[in-house]
Amino acid sequence: WIHYSRGRIQEAVRDLKGACQIESSNADTFLLLANCYLISGKVAEARPLIERLLAIDPLTPLSRCMPAFAEAMEGNFAAAIEPYRQMYEMDPGNPMARLFYVWALIVNQQKNEIAEVMASFPVEVRDTVPGRIAWFLAGAFARPGPDAHPALDGKIEEVSTAADVFPRMLAQGYALAGMQEQAIRWLSIAIDRGFVNYPFLSRHDPYLESLRGLPQFQELMNTVRARWEAFEA
């Protein structure tokens, strides 16, 4: 977990594999190892771990959404909606559950469903970091343009650098809003935090389509591809 939190995903995988050998029924270990494989572009290696995770711990909401993450990383976005919906319905007060579900709905352009989820946001959830990012994504999707989405203050952006998840979503939101400079900056942070899934970033992610012709994006992809190819599963 320490390696993961520092963006040192290769070292995290090494230790997590050792932990799985020591204790073969620890759901947290399988969850994080599968996550590390997915953000590293090793989806095939993650799938049996997700199956094992669900066999051990089928009732934890975060476990339920992992098949959705795997499908999304291979561009199968329609298949991601149902597991993320299950996570959201199992734990509607969880800000991350709402954020993931909103993300899946946006990438599938489900406008009516997005509106329903956003309308039901409790105030206490909306004001969390995941809640604010969900509103940012929904606003960027509904009203593209630099002045047509909810603002993110410096505090939200500061705490969003802790792992790969928030920077990746911020990059996607800024790309949707047409704010390419900010999108590239946050994508670079996500990569530094360990997200080196080259097939997803270079081909599958529709959020980033507006960036793919930019020299800065192509330079980032050269870095990602080298790290992806060097990653040892």
PDB file of C-alpha atoms in Angstrom:
ATOM      1  CA  TRP A   1       0.000   0.000   0.000  1.00  0.00           C
ATOM      2  CA  ILE A   2       2.883   2.358   0.718  1.00  0.00           C
ATOM      3  CA  HIS A   3       4.423   1.668  -2.690  1.00  0.00           C
ATOM      4  CA  TYR A   4       1.057   2.191  -4.369  1.00  0.00           C
ATOM      5  CA  SER A   5       0.496   5.468  -2.547  1.00  0.00           C
ATOM      6  CA  ARG A   6       3.860   6.677  -3.854  1.00  0.00           C
ATOM      7  CA  GLY A   7       3.125   5.668  -7.445  1.00  0.00           C
ATOM      8  CA  ARG A   8       5.665   2.832  -7.335  1.00  0.00           C
ATOM      9  CA  ILE A   9       3.359   0.258  -8.855  1.00  0.00           C
ATOM     10  CA  GLN A  10       5.986  -2.292  -9.896  1.00  0.00           C
ATOM     11  CA  GLU A  11       7.229  -2.518  -6.316  1.00  0.00           C
ATOM     12  CA  ALA A  12       3.643  -2.716  -5.060  1.00  0.00           C
ATOM     13  CA  VAL A  13       2.915  -5.671  -7.335  1.00  0.00           C
ATOM     14  CA  ARG A  14       6.001  -7.494  -6.112  1.00  0.00           C
ATOM     15  CA  ASP A  15       4.957  -7.181  -2.476  1.00  0.00           C
ATOM     16  CA  LEU A  16       1.276  -7.869  -3.117  1.00  0.00           C
ATOM     17  CA  LYS A  17       2.094 -11.084  -4.968  1.00  0.00           C
ATOM     18  CA  GLY A  18       4.122 -12.161  -1.967  1.00  0.00           C
ATOM     19  CA  ALA A  19       1.247 -11.280   0.332  1.00  0.00           C
ATOM     20  CA  CYS A  20      -1.140 -13.402  -1.757  1.00  0.00           C
ATOM     21  CA  GLN A  21       1.170 -16.379  -1.338  1.00  0.00           C
ATOM     22  CA  ILE A  22       1.271 -15.899   2.422  1.00  0.00           C
ATOM     23  CA  GLU A  23      -2.473 -15.379   2.838  1.00  0.00           C
ATOM     24  CA  SER A  24      -4.643 -16.583  -0.024  1.00  0.00           C
ATOM     25  CA  SER A  25      -7.965 -15.277   1.315  1.00  0.00           C
ATOM     26  CA  ASN A  26      -7.238 -11.619   2.017  1.00  0.00           C
ATOM     27  CA  ALA A  27      -9.678  -9.624  -0.097  1.00  0.00           C
ATOM     28  CA  ASP A  28      -7.830  -6.323   0.301  1.00  0.00           C
ATOM     29  CA  THR A  29      -4.675  -7.820  -1.158  1.00  0.00           C
ATOM     30  CA  PHE A  30      -6.465  -9.204  -4.206  1.00  0.00           C
ATOM     31  CA  LEU A  31      -8.308  -5.919  -4.683  1.00  0.00           C
ATOM     32  CA  LEU A  32      -5.190  -3.764  -4.683  1.00  0.00           C
ATOM     33  CA  LEU A  33      -3.162  -6.198  -6.800  1.00  0.00           C
ATOM     34  CA  ALA A  34      -5.932  -6.317  -9.410  1.00  0.00           C
ATOM     35  CA  ASN A  35      -6.104  -2.524  -9.356  1.00  0.00           C
ATOM     36  CA  CYS A  36      -2.346  -2.261  -9.861  1.00  0.00           C
ATOM     37  CA  TYR A  37      -2.534  -4.576 -12.861  1.00  0.00           C
ATOM     38  CA  LEU A  38      -5.427  -2.627 -14.378  1.00  0.00           C
ATOM     39  CA  ILE A  39      -3.756   0.768 -14.138  1.00  0.00           C
ATOM     40  CA  SER A  40      -0.604  -0.810 -15.584  1.00  0.00           C
ATOM     41  CA  GLY A  41      -2.418  -2.124 -18.657  1.00  0.00           C
ATOM     42  CA  LYS A  42      -2.249  -5.786 -17.610  1.00  0.00           C
ATOM     43  CA  VAL A  43      -5.964  -6.551 -17.747  1.00  0.00           C
ATOM     44  CA  ALA A  44      -5.565 -10.267 -18.469  1.00  0.00           C
ATOM     45  CA  GLU A  45      -3.535 -10.675 -15.270  1.00  0.00           C
ATOM     46  CA  ALA A  46      -6.145  -8.779 -13.266  1.00  0.00           C
ATOM     47  CA  ARG A  47      -9.201 -10.802 -14.301  1.00  0.00           C
ATOM     48  CA  PRO A  48      -8.489 -14.026 -12.327  1.00  0.00           C
ATOM     49  CA  LEU A  49      -7.687 -11.913  -9.278  1.00  0.00           C
ATOM     50  CA  ILE A  50     -11.047 -10.169  -9.605  1.00  0.00           C
ATOM     51  CA  GLU A  51     -12.792 -13.529  -9.838  1.00  0.00           C
ATOM     52  CA  ARG A  52     -10.988 -14.642  -6.683  1.00  0.00           C
ATOM     53  CA  LEU A  53     -11.866 -11.354  -4.967  1.00  0.00           C
ATOM     54  CA  LEU A  54     -15.571 -11.762  -5.696  1.00  0.00           C
ATOM     55  CA  ALA A  55     -15.483 -15.367  -4.494  1.00  0.00           C
ATOM     56  CA  ILE A  56     -13.931 -14.244  -1.196  1.00  0.00           C
ATOM     57  CA  ASP A  57     -15.803 -10.993  -0.682  1.00  0.00           C
ATOM     58  CA  PRO A  58     -18.881 -10.563  -2.910  1.00  0.00           C
ATOM     59  CA  LEU A  59     -20.739  -8.168  -0.609  1.00  0.00           C
ATOM     60  CA  THR A  60     -18.252  -5.304  -0.340  1.00  0.00           C
ATOM     61  CA  PRO A  61     -19.339  -2.588  -2.812  1.00  0.00           C
ATOM     62  CA  LEU A  62     -15.811  -1.856  -4.004  1.00  0.00           C
ATOM     63  CA  SER A  63     -15.330  -5.519  -4.858  1.00  0.00           C
ATOM     64  CA  ARG A  64     -18.499  -5.454  -6.966  1.00  0.00           C
ATOM     65  CA  CYS A  65     -17.205  -2.668  -9.202  1.00  0.00           C
ATOM     66  CA  MET A  66     -13.886  -4.247 -10.122  1.00  0.00           C
ATOM     67  CA  PRO A  67     -15.265  -6.137 -13.164  1.00  0.00           C
ATOM     68  CA  ALA A  68     -16.469  -2.755 -14.436  1.00  0.00           C
ATOM     69  CA  PHE A  69     -12.983  -1.305 -14.096  1.00  0.00           C
ATOM     70  CA  ALA A  70     -11.529  -4.227 -16.054  1.00  0.00           C
ATOM     71  CA  GLU A  71     -14.093  -3.850 -18.832  1.00  0.00           C
ATOM     72  CA  ALA A  72     -13.533  -0.097 -19.043  1.00  0.00           C
ATOM     73  CA  MET A  73      -9.783  -0.504 -19.303  1.00  0.00           C
ATOM     74  CA  GLU A  74     -10.331  -2.539 -22.482  1.00  0.00           C
ATOM     75  CA  GLY A  75     -12.819  -0.072 -23.911  1.00  0.00           C
ATOM     76  CA  ASN A  76     -15.928  -2.121 -23.095  1.00  0.00           C
ATOM     77  CA  PHE A  77     -17.733   0.802 -21.512  1.00  0.00           C
ATOM     78  CA  ALA A  78     -21.283  -0.482 -21.879  1.00  0.00           C
ATOM     79  CA  ALA A  79     -20.364  -3.528 -19.788  1.00  0.00           C
ATOM     80  CA  ALA A  80     -19.063  -1.244 -17.038  1.00  0.00           C
ATOM     81  CA  ILE A  81     -22.402   0.382 -16.230  1.00  0.00           C
ATOM     82  CA  GLU A  82     -24.045  -2.499 -14.359  1.00  0.00           C
ATOM     83  CA  PRO A  83     -21.226  -3.266 -11.863  1.00  0.00           C
ATOM     84  CA  TYR A  84     -20.795   0.424 -11.103  1.00  0.00           C
ATOM     85  CA  ARG A  85     -24.562   0.721 -10.675  1.00  0.00           C
ATOM     86  CA  GLN A  86     -24.473  -2.189  -8.215  1.00  0.00           C
ATOM     87  CA  MET A  87     -21.745  -0.481  -6.203  1.00  0.00           C
ATOM     88  CA  TYR A  88     -23.730   2.754  -6.161  1.00  0.00           C
ATOM     89  CA  GLU A  89     -26.985   1.085  -5.091  1.00  0.00           C
ATOM     90  CA  MET A  90     -25.255  -0.968  -2.402  1.00  0.00           C
ATOM     91  CA  ASP A  91     -23.620   2.113  -0.878  1.00  0.00           C
ATOM     92  CA  PRO A  92     -25.357   5.315  -2.102  1.00  0.00           C
ATOM     93  CA  GLY A  93     -23.805   7.411   0.652  1.00  0.00           C
ATOM     94  CA  ASN A  94     -20.291   6.564  -0.548  1.00  0.00           C
ATOM     95  CA  PRO A  95     -18.899   9.513  -2.548  1.00  0.00           C
ATOM     96  CA  MET A  96     -16.584   7.237  -4.549  1.00  0.00           C
ATOM     97  CA  ALA A  97     -19.483   4.983  -5.529  1.00  0.00           C
ATOM     98  CA  ARG A  98     -21.355   7.978  -6.928  1.00  0.00           C
ATOM     99  CA  LEU A  99     -18.277   9.277  -8.718  1.00  0.00           C
ATOM    100  CA  PHE A 100     -17.561   5.945 -10.406  1.00  0.00           C
ATOM    101  CA  TYR A 101     -21.188   5.548 -11.468  1.00  0.00           C
ATOM    102  CA  VAL A 102     -21.333   9.073 -12.871  1.00  0.00           C
ATOM    103  CA  TRP A 103     -18.072   8.422 -14.729  1.00  0.00           C
ATOM    104  CA  ALA A 104     -19.515   5.268 -16.298  1.00  0.00           C
ATOM    105  CA  LEU A 105     -22.736   7.004 -17.282  1.00  0.00           C
ATOM    106  CA  ILE A 106     -20.886   9.911 -18.879  1.00  0.00           C
ATOM    107  CA  VAL A 107     -18.586   7.707 -20.922  1.00  0.00           C
ATOM    108  CA  ASN A 108     -21.717   5.920 -22.161  1.00  0.00           C
ATOM    109  CA  GLN A 109     -23.520   9.256 -22.742  1.00  0.00           C
ATOM    110  CA  GLN A 110     -26.511   8.290 -20.600  1.00  0.00           C
ATOM    111  CA  LYS A 111     -27.878  11.821 -20.172  1.00  0.00           C
ATOM    112  CA  ASN A 112     -31.134  10.987 -18.383  1.00  0.00           C
ATOM    113  CA  GLU A 113     -29.447   8.676 -15.896  1.00  0.00           C
ATOM    114  CA  ILE A 114     -26.719  11.243 -15.235  1.00  0.00           C
ATOM    115  CA  ALA A 115     -29.348  13.870 -14.447  1.00  0.00           C
ATOM    116  CA  GLU A 116     -31.119  11.518 -12.036  1.00  0.00           C
ATOM    117  CA  VAL A 117     -27.953  10.653 -10.126  1.00  0.00           C
ATOM    118  CA  MET A 118     -26.810  14.257  -9.937  1.00  0.00           C
ATOM    119  CA  ALA A 119     -30.240  15.427  -8.742  1.00  0.00           C
ATOM    120  CA  SER A 120     -30.125  12.940  -5.860  1.00  0.00           C
ATOM    121  CA  PHE A 121     -26.718  14.023  -4.528  1.00  0.00           C
ATOM    122  CA  PRO A 122     -26.922  14.639  -0.762  1.00  0.00           C
ATOM    123  CA  VAL A 123     -25.271  17.900   0.258  1.00  0.00           C
ATOM    124  CA  GLU A 124     -22.785  16.128   2.506  1.00  0.00           C
ATOM    125  CA  VAL A 125     -21.674  13.940  -0.410  1.00  0.00           C
ATOM    126  CA  ARG A 126     -21.587  16.740  -2.943  1.00  0.00           C
ATOM    127  CA  ASP A 127     -19.090  18.695  -0.856  1.00  0.00           C
ATOM    128  CA  THR A 128     -16.555  15.850  -0.662  1.00  0.00           C
ATOM    129  CA  VAL A 129     -13.636  15.647  -3.092  1.00  0.00           C
ATOM    130  CA  PRO A 130     -15.208  12.760  -5.085  1.00  0.00           C
ATOM    131  CA  GLY A 131     -18.531  14.605  -5.086  1.00  0.00           C
ATOM    132  CA  ARG A 132     -16.979  17.800  -6.402  1.00  0.00           C
ATOM    133  CA  ILE A 133     -15.174  15.884  -9.133  1.00  0.00           C
ATOM    134  CA  ALA A 134     -18.411  14.137 -10.099  1.00  0.00           C
ATOM    135  CA  TRP A 135     -20.103  17.520 -10.498  1.00  0.00           C
ATOM    136  CA  PHE A 136     -17.124  18.757 -12.489  1.00  0.00           C
ATOM    137  CA  LEU A 137     -17.327  15.797 -14.882  1.00  0.00           C
ATOM    138  CA  ALA A 138     -21.098  16.094 -15.269  1.00  0.00           C
ATOM    139  CA  GLY A 139     -20.836  19.824 -15.913  1.00  0.00           C
ATOM    140  CA  ALA A 140     -18.051  19.410 -18.466  1.00  0.00           C
ATOM    141  CA  PHE A 141     -20.115  16.755 -20.251  1.00  0.00           C
ATOM    142  CA  ALA A 142     -23.323  18.784 -20.278  1.00  0.00           C
ATOM    143  CA  ARG A 143     -21.825  22.191 -21.063  1.00  0.00           C
ATOM    144  CA  PRO A 144     -18.390  22.015 -22.717  1.00  0.00           C
ATOM    145  CA  GLY A 145     -16.281  25.122 -22.442  1.00  0.00           C
ATOM    146  CA  PRO A 146     -13.953  26.735 -19.886  1.00  0.00           C
ATOM    147  CA  ASP A 147     -16.711  28.825 -18.296  1.00  0.00           C
ATOM    148  CA  ALA A 148     -19.533  26.296 -18.296  1.00  0.00           C
ATOM    149  CA  HIS A 149     -18.686  23.847 -15.511  1.00  0.00           C
ATOM    150  CA  PRO A 150     -18.431  23.930 -11.711  1.00  0.00           C
ATOM    151  CA  ALA A 151     -15.169  25.433 -10.547  1.00  0.00           C
ATOM    152  CA  LEU A 152     -12.621  23.394  -8.609  1.00  0.00           C
ATOM    153  CA  ASP A 153     -10.731  25.305  -5.963  1.00  0.00           C
ATOM    154  CA  GLY A 154      -7.061  24.900  -5.173  1.00  0.00           C
ATOM    155  CA  LYS A 155      -7.719  22.774  -2.104  1.00  0.00           C
ATOM    156  CA  ILE A 156      -9.645  20.191  -4.139  1.00  0.00           C
ATOM    157  CA  GLU A 157      -6.871  20.035  -6.712  1.00  0.00           C
ATOM    158  CA  GLU A 158      -4.191  19.786  -4.019  1.00  0.00           C
ATOM    159  CA  VAL A 159      -5.663  16.694  -2.376  1.00  0.00           C
ATOM    160  CA  SER A 160      -6.404  15.145  -5.770  1.00  0.00           C
ATOM    161  CA  THR A 161      -2.744  14.304  -6.360  1.00  0.00           C
ATOM    162  CA  ALA A 162      -2.616  11.568  -3.710  1.00  0.00           C
ATOM    163  CA  ALA A 163      -3.179   8.684  -6.158  1.00  0.00           C
ATOM    164  CA  ASP A 164      -3.856   8.046  -9.840  1.00  0.00           C
ATOM    165  CA  VAL A 165      -7.672   8.055  -9.752  1.00  0.00           C
ATOM    166  CA  PHE A 166      -8.536  11.725  -9.278  1.00  0.00           C
ATOM    167  CA  PRO A 167      -5.852  13.111 -11.627  1.00  0.00           C
ATOM    168  CA  ARG A 168      -7.058  10.790 -14.392  1.00  0.00           C
ATOM    169  CA  MET A 169     -10.653  11.925 -13.938  1.00  0.00           C
ATOM    170  CA  LEU A 170      -9.654  15.574 -13.765  1.00  0.00           C
ATOM    171  CA  ALA A 171      -7.719  15.153 -17.013  1.00  0.00           C
ATOM    172  CA  GLN A 172     -10.803  13.624 -18.595  1.00  0.00           C
ATOM    173  CA  GLY A 173     -13.038  16.416 -17.312  1.00  0.00           C
ATOM    174  CA  TYR A 174     -10.759  19.161 -18.553  1.00  0.00           C
ATOM    175  CA  ALA A 175     -10.509  17.419 -21.929  1.00  0.00           C
ATOM    176  CA  LEU A 176     -14.322  17.305 -22.105  1.00  0.00           C
ATOM    177  CA  ALA A 177     -14.425  21.008 -21.251  1.00  0.00           C
ATOM    178  CA  GLY A 178     -11.994  21.801 -24.047  1.00  0.00           C
ATOM    179  CA  MET A 179      -9.293  22.931 -21.615  1.00  0.00           C
ATOM    180  CA  GLN A 180      -6.386  21.067 -23.163  1.00  0.00           C
ATOM    181  CA  GLU A 181      -3.530  22.573 -21.160  1.00  0.00           C
ATOM    182  CA  GLN A 182      -5.124  21.615 -17.845  1.00  0.00           C
ATOM    183  CA  ALA A 183      -6.029  18.177 -19.215  1.00  0.00           C
ATOM    184  CA  ILE A 184      -2.433  17.471 -20.204  1.00  0.00           C
ATOM    185  CA  ARG A 185      -1.175  18.658 -16.811  1.00  0.00           C
ATOM    186  CA  TRP A 186      -3.504  16.340 -14.904  1.00  0.00           C
ATOM    187  CA  LEU A 187      -2.839  13.449 -17.244  1.00  0.00           C
ATOM    188  CA  SER A 188       0.860  13.870 -16.547  1.00  0.00           C
ATOM    189  CA  ILE A 189       0.146  13.709 -12.813  1.00  0.00           C
ATOM    190  CA  ALA A 190      -1.917  10.536 -13.248  1.00  0.00           C
ATOM    191  CA  ILE A 191       0.956   8.942 -15.142  1.00  0.00           C
ATOM    192  CA  ASP A 192       3.436   9.955 -12.444  1.00  0.00           C
ATOM    193  CA  ARG A 193       1.100   8.396  -9.867  1.00  0.00           C
ATOM    194  CA  GLY A 194       1.317   5.071 -11.720  1.00  0.00           C
ATOM    195  CA  PHE A 195      -1.398   5.047 -14.387  1.00  0.00           C
ATOM    196  CA  VAL A 196       0.534   3.635 -17.361  1.00  0.00           C
ATOM    197  CA  ASN A 197      -2.223   1.714 -19.139  1.00  0.00           C
ATOM    198  CA  TYR A 198      -1.002   2.581 -22.628  1.00  0.00           C
ATOM    199  CA  PRO A 199      -3.786   0.857 -24.612  1.00  0.00           C
ATOM    200  CA  PHE A 200      -6.461   2.671 -22.619  1.00  0.00           C
ATOM    201  CA  LEU A 201      -4.891   6.119 -22.826  1.00  0.00           C
ATOM    202  CA  SER A 202      -3.736   5.898 -26.419  1.00  0.00           C
ATOM    203  CA  ARG A 203      -6.833   4.233 -27.909  1.00  0.00           C
ATOM    204  CA  HIS A 204      -9.759   3.376 -25.659  1.00  0.00           C
ATOM    205  CA  ASP A 205     -10.487   6.457 -23.556  1.00  0.00           C
ATOM    206  CA  PRO A 206     -13.040   8.594 -25.454  1.00  0.00           C
ATOM    207  CA  TYR A 207     -12.612  11.454 -22.987  1.00  0.00           C
ATOM    208  CA  LEU A 208      -9.110  12.053 -24.363  1.00  0.00           C
ATOM    209  CA  GLU A 209      -9.967  12.071 -28.054  1.00  0.00           C
ATOM    210  CA  SER A 210      -9.470  15.841 -28.334  1.00  0.00           C
ATOM    211  CA  LEU A 211      -5.920  15.507 -26.986  1.00  0.00           C
ATOM    212  CA  ARG A 212      -4.538  12.760 -29.182  1.00  0.00           C
ATOM    213  CA  GLY A 213      -3.324  15.052 -31.943  1.00  0.00           C
ATOM    214  CA  LEU A 214      -1.355  17.267 -29.571  1.00  0.00           C
ATOM    215  CA  PRO A 215       2.458  16.960 -29.483  1.00  0.00           C
ATOM    216  CA  GLN A 216       2.355  17.102 -25.668  1.00  0.00           C
ATOM    217  CA  PHE A 217      -0.031  14.144 -25.564  1.00  0.00           C
ATOM    218  CA  GLN A 218       2.077  12.143 -27.988  1.00  0.00           C
ATOM    219  CA  GLU A 219       5.168  12.851 -25.901  1.00  0.00           C
ATOM    220  CA  LEU A 220       3.359  11.619 -22.803  1.00  0.00           C
ATOM    221  CA  MET A 221       2.288   8.486 -24.659  1.00  0.00           C
ATOM    222  CA  ASN A 222       5.909   7.727 -25.530  1.00  0.00           C
ATOM    223  CA  THR A 223       6.665   7.772 -21.805  1.00  0.00           C
ATOM    224  CA  VAL A 224       3.616   5.663 -20.961  1.00  0.00           C
ATOM    225  CA  ARG A 225       4.349   3.093 -23.636  1.00  0.00           C
ATOM    226  CA  ALA A 226       7.918   2.608 -22.406  1.00  0.00           C
ATOM    227  CA  ARG A 227       6.728   2.098 -18.823  1.00  0.00           C
ATOM    228  CA  TRP A 228       3.886  -0.187 -19.926  1.00  0.00           C
ATOM    229  CA  GLU A 229       6.209  -2.377 -21.984  1.00  0.00           C
ATOM    230  CA  ALA A 230       8.770  -2.562 -19.174  1.00  0.00           C
ATOM    231  CA  PHE A 231       6.205  -3.457 -16.514  1.00  0.00           C
ATOM    232  CA  GLU A 232       6.635  -7.002 -15.192  1.00  0.00           C
ATOM    233  CA  ALA A 233       3.423  -8.745 -14.198  1.00  0.00           C
TER     234      ALA A 233
END
